Tab-separated table of C-alpha atoms in Angstrom:
chain	number	residue	atom	x	y	z
A	1348	MET	CA	-0.192	5.239	15.212
A	1349	ILE	CA	1.562	1.937	14.460
A	1350	VAL	CA	5.119	2.986	15.359
A	1351	ARG	CA	6.627	5.794	17.383
A	1352	PHE	CA	9.921	7.503	16.592
A	1353	VAL	CA	12.671	6.862	19.165
A	1354	GLN	CA	15.965	8.429	18.020
A	1355	SER	CA	18.263	9.142	15.061
A	1356	CYS	CA	22.017	8.905	14.589
A	1357	ARG	CA	24.660	8.897	11.861
A	1358	LEU	CA	25.603	5.526	10.337
A	1359	PRO	CA	28.773	5.326	8.201
A	1360	THR	CA	28.610	2.503	5.654
A	1361	PRO	CA	30.713	1.416	2.656
A	1362	PHE	CA	28.065	3.131	0.494
A	1363	GLY	CA	28.052	6.472	2.310
A	1364	VAL	CA	27.108	8.095	5.603
A	1365	PHE	CA	23.410	7.550	6.228
A	1366	ASP	CA	21.110	8.793	8.966
A	1367	MET	CA	19.573	5.902	10.910
A	1368	HIS	CA	16.136	6.504	12.447
A	1369	GLY	CA	14.798	4.089	15.059
A	1370	PHE	CA	11.099	3.284	15.459
A	1371	GLU	CA	9.185	1.049	17.877
A	1372	GLU	CA	5.811	-0.587	17.294
A	1373	VAL	CA	3.418	0.772	19.903
A	1374	ALA	CA	1.493	-2.487	20.378
A	1375	THR	CA	4.332	-5.025	20.276
A	1376	GLY	CA	7.607	-3.225	21.011
A	1377	LYS	CA	9.085	-4.605	17.771
A	1378	GLU	CA	11.874	-2.378	16.481
A	1379	HIS	CA	12.433	-1.124	12.910
A	1380	VAL	CA	14.877	1.333	11.354
A	1381	VAL	CA	15.025	3.638	8.360
A	1382	LEU	CA	18.292	4.594	6.686
A	1383	SER	CA	18.049	7.915	4.860
A	1384	LEU	CA	20.508	9.823	2.735
A	1385	GLY	CA	20.311	13.420	1.607
A	1386	ILE	CA	17.225	15.611	1.605
A	1387	VAL	CA	14.081	13.451	1.485
A	1388	ASP	CA	11.433	15.951	2.609
A	1389	ASP	CA	11.516	18.339	-0.357
A	1390	GLY	CA	8.229	17.152	-1.858
A	1391	GLU	CA	9.804	15.195	-4.711
A	1392	PRO	CA	9.333	11.403	-4.980
A	1393	VAL	CA	12.146	9.647	-3.106
A	1394	LEU	CA	13.991	6.518	-4.226
A	1395	ALA	CA	13.107	3.981	-1.540
A	1396	ARG	CA	13.067	0.345	-0.563
A	1397	THR	CA	11.161	-1.565	2.074
A	1398	HIS	CA	13.468	-4.433	3.046
A	1399	SER	CA	12.276	-7.170	5.389
A	1400	GLU	CA	14.932	-8.561	7.686
A	1401	CYS	CA	16.767	-11.638	6.407
A	1402	LEU	CA	19.454	-12.610	8.894
A	1403	THR	CA	20.697	-15.451	6.721
A	1404	GLY	CA	21.010	-13.313	3.596
A	1405	ASP	CA	21.748	-9.870	5.033
A	1406	ALA	CA	24.274	-10.883	7.702
A	1407	LEU	CA	25.339	-14.487	7.073
A	1408	PHE	CA	25.896	-14.190	3.283
A	1409	SER	CA	23.404	-16.920	2.354
A	1410	MET	CA	23.093	-17.621	-1.358
A	1411	ARG	CA	19.717	-19.359	-0.937
A	1412	CYS	CA	17.886	-16.074	-1.532
A	1413	ASP	CA	18.525	-12.688	-3.131
A	1414	CYS	CA	17.903	-10.613	0.013
A	1415	GLY	CA	21.471	-9.663	0.875
A	1416	TYR	CA	22.200	-8.799	-2.737
A	1417	GLN	CA	19.098	-6.600	-2.894
A	1418	LEU	CA	19.990	-4.847	0.358
A	1419	GLU	CA	23.444	-3.914	-0.896
A	1420	GLU	CA	22.204	-2.906	-4.352
A	1421	ALA	CA	19.466	-0.715	-2.867
A	1422	LEU	CA	21.969	1.127	-0.661
A	1423	ARG	CA	24.324	1.496	-3.623
A	1424	CYS	CA	21.532	2.937	-5.800
A	1425	ILE	CA	20.515	5.389	-3.070
A	1426	ALA	CA	24.130	6.487	-2.680
A	1427	LEU	CA	24.529	6.967	-6.440
A	1428	GLU	CA	21.369	9.079	-6.534
A	1429	GLY	CA	22.539	11.113	-3.551
A	1430	ARG	CA	19.198	10.844	-1.755
A	1431	GLY	CA	16.774	8.139	-0.741
A	1432	LEU	CA	15.807	5.826	2.059
A	1433	LEU	CA	15.619	2.182	3.060
A	1434	MET	CA	13.017	0.983	5.554
A	1435	TYR	CA	14.439	-2.087	7.321
A	1436	LEU	CA	11.534	-4.064	8.759
A	1437	ARG	CA	12.023	-6.736	11.399
A	1438	GLN	CA	9.909	-9.526	9.890
A	1439	GLU	CA	12.202	-12.444	9.203
A	1440	GLY	CA	11.304	-15.177	6.754
A	1441	ARG	CA	8.401	-13.312	5.088
A	1442	GLY	CA	6.934	-12.961	8.574
A	1443	ILE	CA	7.294	-16.484	9.989
A	1444	GLY	CA	10.394	-15.832	12.126
A	1445	LEU	CA	13.947	-17.148	12.078
A	1446	LEU	CA	13.436	-20.615	13.584
A	1447	ASN	CA	10.441	-21.351	11.384
A	1448	LYS	CA	12.510	-20.139	8.454
A	1449	ILE	CA	15.134	-22.759	9.305
A	1450	LYS	CA	12.364	-25.383	9.381
A	1451	ALA	CA	11.194	-24.136	5.987
A	1452	TYR	CA	14.738	-24.365	4.623
A	1453	ARG	CA	14.893	-27.975	5.816
A	1454	LEU	CA	11.703	-28.750	3.896
A	1455	GLN	CA	13.245	-27.081	0.848
A	1456	ASP	CA	16.310	-29.306	1.275
A	1457	GLN	CA	13.880	-32.212	0.983
A	1458	GLY	CA	12.314	-30.932	-2.238
A	1459	ALA	CA	9.624	-28.388	-1.301
A	1460	ASP	CA	9.695	-24.960	-2.884
A	1461	THR	CA	9.630	-21.775	-0.804
A	1462	VAL	CA	5.838	-21.435	-0.948
A	1463	GLU	CA	5.126	-25.122	-0.262
A	1464	ALA	CA	7.476	-25.051	2.738
A	1465	ASN	CA	5.620	-22.184	4.408
A	1466	VAL	CA	2.256	-23.815	3.751
A	1467	ARG	CA	3.399	-27.169	5.176
A	1468	LEU	CA	4.385	-25.335	8.351
A	1469	GLY	CA	0.885	-23.886	8.592
A	1470	PHE	CA	1.621	-20.380	7.333
A	1471	ALA	CA	0.504	-18.311	4.381
A	1472	ALA	CA	3.060	-17.836	1.621
A	1473	ASP	CA	3.732	-14.262	2.766
A	1474	LEU	CA	2.776	-12.848	6.194
A	1475	ARG	CA	4.611	-9.542	5.937
A	1476	ASP	CA	2.951	-6.341	7.129
A	1477	TYR	CA	3.888	-2.902	5.797
A	1478	SER	CA	1.522	-0.810	7.932
A	1479	MET	CA	4.405	0.754	9.885
A	1480	CYS	CA	5.822	2.299	6.705
A	1481	LYS	CA	3.222	5.074	6.556
A	1482	ASP	CA	4.154	6.405	10.014
A	1483	MET	CA	7.861	6.212	9.184
A	1484	LEU	CA	7.479	8.120	5.931
A	1485	GLU	CA	5.247	10.746	7.524
A	1486	HIS	CA	7.804	11.287	10.296
A	1487	LEU	CA	10.509	11.871	7.678
A	1488	GLY	CA	8.308	14.189	5.657
A	1489	VAL	CA	8.181	11.905	2.612
A	1490	GLY	CA	5.052	12.225	0.514
A	1491	ALA	CA	5.824	9.945	-2.432
A	1492	ILE	CA	8.336	7.212	-3.245
A	1493	ARG	CA	9.924	5.491	-6.217
A	1494	LEU	CA	9.926	1.947	-4.900
A	1495	MET	CA	12.774	-0.485	-5.571
A	1496	THR	CA	11.075	-3.898	-5.709
A	1497	ASN	CA	10.201	-6.873	-7.884
A	1498	ASN	CA	7.108	-7.655	-5.813
A	1499	PRO	CA	3.728	-6.409	-7.100
A	1500	ARG	CA	2.052	-7.236	-3.770
A	1501	LYS	CA	4.373	-4.819	-2.012
A	1502	VAL	CA	3.385	-1.999	-4.363
A	1503	ASP	CA	-0.308	-2.791	-3.827
A	1504	ALA	CA	0.093	-3.015	-0.032
A	1505	LEU	CA	1.795	0.376	0.229
A	1506	GLN	CA	-0.719	2.044	-2.049
A	1507	MET	CA	-3.589	0.603	0.008
A	1508	LEU	CA	-2.027	2.318	3.030
A	1509	GLY	CA	-2.258	5.647	1.209
A	1510	ILE	CA	1.434	5.808	0.286
A	1511	SER	CA	2.023	7.316	-3.145
A	1512	VAL	CA	4.212	4.983	-5.230
A	1513	THR	CA	5.011	6.970	-8.371
A	1514	GLU	CA	7.362	4.430	-9.949
A	1515	ARG	CA	8.424	0.804	-9.571
A	1516	VAL	CA	12.206	0.465	-9.930
A	1517	PRO	CA	13.418	-3.101	-10.717
A	1518	LEU	CA	15.941	-4.620	-8.319
A	1519	GLN	CA	16.973	-7.897	-9.898
A	1520	VAL	CA	20.384	-8.965	-8.599
A	1521	GLY	CA	22.070	-11.987	-7.109
A	1522	ARG	CA	20.711	-14.884	-9.191
A	1523	ASN	CA	22.994	-17.892	-8.670
A	1524	PRO	CA	22.784	-21.707	-8.844
A	1525	HIS	CA	21.707	-21.895	-5.183
A	1526	ASN	CA	18.695	-19.572	-5.487
A	1527	GLU	CA	17.440	-20.134	-9.039
A	1528	GLY	CA	14.593	-22.363	-7.873
A	1529	TYR	CA	13.660	-19.886	-5.146
A	1530	LEU	CA	13.532	-16.995	-7.618
A	1531	ASP	CA	11.635	-19.004	-10.220
A	1532	THR	CA	9.051	-19.949	-7.566
A	1533	LYS	CA	8.604	-16.310	-6.557
A	1534	ARG	CA	8.034	-15.470	-10.210
A	1535	ALA	CA	5.636	-18.359	-10.916
A	1536	LYS	CA	3.667	-18.529	-7.653
A	1537	LEU	CA	3.920	-15.047	-6.137
A	1538	GLY	CA	3.890	-13.009	-9.332
A	1539	HIS	CA	7.230	-11.288	-8.836
A	1540	TRP	CA	8.567	-9.338	-11.807
A	1541	LEU	CA	11.637	-11.494	-12.400
A	1542	ALA	CA	13.437	-12.688	-15.501
A	1543	THR	CA	14.462	-16.315	-15.867
A	1544	HIS	CA	18.076	-15.191	-16.315
A	1545	GLN	CA	19.913	-12.308	-14.671
A	1546	ASP	CA	20.363	-10.315	-17.883
A	1547	ASP	CA	16.867	-10.888	-19.332
A	1548	ASP	CA	14.031	-8.379	-19.094
A	1549	PRO	CA	11.625	-9.117	-16.209
A	1550	ILE	CA	8.289	-10.605	-17.229
């Protein structure tokens, strides 16, 4: 067991009233939450997103990334469908932490791209771990998901954990002059399914 369930409650949002489920990592005490809407344990694939914490984008409205835009769009899509879930994972900055993320941003200010910045700080390009997702989904009775993501590595990681991903749902939103280089780097160096312009088809 990677995480243990702690408690659930109702969470009203501008997108609808979700159920919020709290989980704690057994080994580290790190806390994660899942927001669910509607019936998700009926055996049908569930529209879902795994969203790694991005304080700057999710809470401080940063335009340097597309994280906040993706968070809002995922919740909107779940609400429109009437059922689904969002796993909010506490792994800031693709796993390097908030203060190291600020250091990485400083290197980007000086000309490095998002991958080069992490490497210069001594980290891999992406340190995120999705192992807690399996326990969360099993607790909620979810057997298969339709995953909202542009990241092929995320699909592969979840499938390697034994999670059935029946469909990859694109989530391309929020491209702006401040994050174009960031998005283009994710496409070129990390293989993300992203178009070069917001209205183009992802490649």
